[in-house]
Amino acid sequence: MRGPYASTVISADAGEVWAFLREFGNLHEWLPGVSTCEIEDGAPLAPGVVRRIDGAGGMFRERLLTLDDEERTLTYAILESPLPMRDYHATCRAAPVTDSGQTFVEWYASFTADDPEKIAKILTRGVFVPGLESLRKRFG
């Protein structure tokens, strides 16, 4: 089974979109349902930093694994989650659409769960799709 995946095209320069997306502690500014996102441990943009996210879905703690400004990607892992899943790793990427000056953004994850299809639907429909829609509107 393929893991959760969503993508969109944003009508803004990839550098501008990436400058916003790479801020690991700003999830509450663009992801619907997130009431707070705070850096708990570590430097805000250094791999290893941990953020705590509170919202309608409960409390999540996530660790930034990689931040690559050249490739415009970040990868993170979930340390604590109310969802029944393990070994969650996700990547966000912002790539330039060279013929239009827009940005292609994708968000995808892998994880282990007893009911992976159910969790993948929750993440895709409840997090990734609304998050990318919100990000697109922010720059639209």
PDB file of C-alpha atoms in Angstrom, residues 27-132:
ATOM      1  CA  LEU A  27       2.598  24.827  11.652  1.00  0.00           C
ATOM      2  CA  HIS A  28      -0.139  26.672  13.604  1.00  0.00           C
ATOM      3  CA  GLU A  29       0.067  29.470  10.991  1.00  0.00           C
ATOM      4  CA  TRP A  30      -1.028  27.303   8.081  1.00  0.00           C
ATOM      5  CA  LEU A  31      -2.256  23.824   9.042  1.00  0.00           C
ATOM      6  CA  PRO A  32      -6.007  23.796   9.792  1.00  0.00           C
ATOM      7  CA  GLY A  33      -6.868  22.282  13.173  1.00  0.00           C
ATOM      8  CA  VAL A  34      -3.528  23.153  14.795  1.00  0.00           C
ATOM      9  CA  SER A  35      -3.967  25.560  17.705  1.00  0.00           C
ATOM     10  CA  THR A  36      -0.347  25.687  18.880  1.00  0.00           C
ATOM     11  CA  CYS A  37       3.034  24.595  17.579  1.00  0.00           C
ATOM     12  CA  GLU A  38       6.000  25.184  19.858  1.00  0.00           C
ATOM     13  CA  ILE A  39       9.664  24.287  19.660  1.00  0.00           C
ATOM     14  CA  GLU A  40      10.347  22.178  22.755  1.00  0.00           C
ATOM     15  CA  ASP A  41      13.922  21.121  22.402  1.00  0.00           C
ATOM     16  CA  GLY A  42      16.753  22.280  20.151  1.00  0.00           C
ATOM     17  CA  ALA A  43      17.494  25.115  17.746  1.00  0.00           C
ATOM     18  CA  PRO A  44      14.425  25.925  15.587  1.00  0.00           C
ATOM     19  CA  LEU A  45      15.905  24.870  12.228  1.00  0.00           C
ATOM     20  CA  ALA A  46      18.533  22.340  13.271  1.00  0.00           C
ATOM     21  CA  PRO A  47      17.996  18.644  12.610  1.00  0.00           C
ATOM     22  CA  GLY A  48      17.054  17.027  15.907  1.00  0.00           C
ATOM     23  CA  VAL A  49      14.780  19.872  17.026  1.00  0.00           C
ATOM     24  CA  VAL A  50      11.443  18.725  18.519  1.00  0.00           C
ATOM     25  CA  ARG A  51       8.121  20.520  18.102  1.00  0.00           C
ATOM     26  CA  ARG A  52       4.926  19.976  20.100  1.00  0.00           C
ATOM     27  CA  ILE A  53       1.677  20.387  18.179  1.00  0.00           C
ATOM     28  CA  ASP A  54      -1.716  20.710  19.857  1.00  0.00           C
ATOM     29  CA  GLY A  55      -5.019  20.765  18.036  1.00  0.00           C
ATOM     30  CA  ALA A  56      -8.328  19.077  17.372  1.00  0.00           C
ATOM     31  CA  GLY A  57      -6.564  15.762  16.700  1.00  0.00           C
ATOM     32  CA  GLY A  58      -4.747  15.763  20.032  1.00  0.00           C
ATOM     33  CA  MET A  59      -1.081  16.254  20.894  1.00  0.00           C
ATOM     34  CA  PHE A  60       1.779  15.330  18.574  1.00  0.00           C
ATOM     35  CA  ARG A  61       5.534  15.578  19.110  1.00  0.00           C
ATOM     36  CA  GLU A  62       7.708  15.595  16.003  1.00  0.00           C
ATOM     37  CA  ARG A  63      11.463  15.656  15.384  1.00  0.00           C
ATOM     38  CA  LEU A  64      13.065  17.364  12.390  1.00  0.00           C
ATOM     39  CA  LEU A  65      15.351  14.821  10.743  1.00  0.00           C
ATOM     40  CA  THR A  66      16.664  16.728   7.718  1.00  0.00           C
ATOM     41  CA  LEU A  67      16.413  20.244   6.306  1.00  0.00           C
ATOM     42  CA  ASP A  68      17.897  20.649   2.828  1.00  0.00           C
ATOM     43  CA  ASP A  69      17.711  24.198   1.457  1.00  0.00           C
ATOM     44  CA  GLU A  70      19.274  23.246  -1.867  1.00  0.00           C
ATOM     45  CA  GLU A  71      16.680  20.544  -2.576  1.00  0.00           C
ATOM     46  CA  ARG A  72      13.963  22.442  -0.650  1.00  0.00           C
ATOM     47  CA  THR A  73      12.975  19.383   1.386  1.00  0.00           C
ATOM     48  CA  LEU A  74      12.437  18.657   5.040  1.00  0.00           C
ATOM     49  CA  THR A  75      11.882  15.300   6.656  1.00  0.00           C
ATOM     50  CA  TYR A  76      10.450  14.702  10.106  1.00  0.00           C
ATOM     51  CA  ALA A  77       9.419  11.815  12.349  1.00  0.00           C
ATOM     52  CA  ILE A  78       6.509  11.593  14.770  1.00  0.00           C
ATOM     53  CA  LEU A  79       7.649  10.758  18.299  1.00  0.00           C
ATOM     54  CA  GLU A  80       4.209  10.841  19.988  1.00  0.00           C
ATOM     55  CA  SER A  81       0.777  10.736  18.383  1.00  0.00           C
ATOM     56  CA  PRO A  82      -2.815   9.868  19.280  1.00  0.00           C
ATOM     57  CA  LEU A  83      -2.994   7.840  16.048  1.00  0.00           C
ATOM     58  CA  PRO A  84      -2.266   4.093  16.284  1.00  0.00           C
ATOM     59  CA  MET A  85       0.864   4.090  14.115  1.00  0.00           C
ATOM     60  CA  ARG A  86       4.627   3.610  14.440  1.00  0.00           C
ATOM     61  CA  ASP A  87       7.773   4.513  12.522  1.00  0.00           C
ATOM     62  CA  TYR A  88       6.192   7.570  10.893  1.00  0.00           C
ATOM     63  CA  HIS A  89       8.459   9.587   8.603  1.00  0.00           C
ATOM     64  CA  ALA A  90       7.233  12.344   6.317  1.00  0.00           C
ATOM     65  CA  THR A  91       8.771  14.646   3.727  1.00  0.00           C
ATOM     66  CA  CYS A  92       7.666  18.034   2.405  1.00  0.00           C
ATOM     67  CA  ARG A  93       9.208  19.318  -0.807  1.00  0.00           C
ATOM     68  CA  ALA A  94       8.853  22.612  -2.696  1.00  0.00           C
ATOM     69  CA  ALA A  95      10.103  22.436  -6.286  1.00  0.00           C
ATOM     70  CA  PRO A  96      10.080  25.215  -8.890  1.00  0.00           C
ATOM     71  CA  VAL A  97       7.777  24.822 -11.896  1.00  0.00           C
ATOM     72  CA  THR A  98      10.263  26.277 -14.344  1.00  0.00           C
ATOM     73  CA  ASP A  99       7.925  27.198 -17.202  1.00  0.00           C
ATOM     74  CA  SER A 100       5.461  29.166 -15.042  1.00  0.00           C
ATOM     75  CA  GLY A 101       7.381  30.480 -12.017  1.00  0.00           C
ATOM     76  CA  GLN A 102       5.037  28.570  -9.714  1.00  0.00           C
ATOM     77  CA  THR A 103       5.906  26.019  -7.023  1.00  0.00           C
ATOM     78  CA  PHE A 104       5.043  22.323  -6.931  1.00  0.00           C
ATOM     79  CA  VAL A 105       4.655  21.228  -3.290  1.00  0.00           C
ATOM     80  CA  GLU A 106       4.288  17.628  -2.211  1.00  0.00           C
ATOM     81  CA  TRP A 107       3.875  16.014   1.199  1.00  0.00           C
ATOM     82  CA  TYR A 108       4.168  12.279   1.723  1.00  0.00           C
ATOM     83  CA  ALA A 109       4.787   9.804   4.516  1.00  0.00           C
ATOM     84  CA  SER A 110       5.496   6.219   5.440  1.00  0.00           C
ATOM     85  CA  PHE A 111       4.549   4.437   8.662  1.00  0.00           C
ATOM     86  CA  THR A 112       3.578   1.124  10.185  1.00  0.00           C
ATOM     87  CA  ALA A 113       0.088   0.444  11.578  1.00  0.00           C
ATOM     88  CA  ASP A 114      -2.354  -2.387  12.148  1.00  0.00           C
ATOM     89  CA  ASP A 115      -4.813  -0.679   9.764  1.00  0.00           C
ATOM     90  CA  PRO A 116      -2.545   1.271   7.383  1.00  0.00           C
ATOM     91  CA  GLU A 117      -5.284   2.132   4.866  1.00  0.00           C
ATOM     92  CA  LYS A 118      -7.409   3.785   7.556  1.00  0.00           C
ATOM     93  CA  ILE A 119      -4.464   5.811   8.927  1.00  0.00           C
ATOM     94  CA  ALA A 120      -3.355   6.802   5.403  1.00  0.00           C
ATOM     95  CA  LYS A 121      -6.869   8.150   4.674  1.00  0.00           C
ATOM     96  CA  ILE A 122      -6.925  10.104   7.962  1.00  0.00           C
ATOM     97  CA  LEU A 123      -3.530  11.665   7.206  1.00  0.00           C
ATOM     98  CA  THR A 124      -4.239  12.387   3.535  1.00  0.00           C
ATOM     99  CA  ARG A 125      -7.751  13.807   3.961  1.00  0.00           C
ATOM    100  CA  GLY A 126      -7.360  15.314   7.431  1.00  0.00           C
ATOM    101  CA  VAL A 127      -3.824  16.723   7.329  1.00  0.00           C
ATOM    102  CA  PHE A 128      -2.012  16.742   3.977  1.00  0.00           C
ATOM    103  CA  VAL A 129      -4.798  17.918   1.625  1.00  0.00           C
ATOM    104  CA  PRO A 130      -6.198  20.679   3.897  1.00  0.00           C
ATOM    105  CA  GLY A 131      -2.654  21.741   4.799  1.00  0.00           C
ATOM    106  CA  LEU A 132      -1.598  22.162   1.177  1.00  0.00           C
TER     107      LEU A 132
END
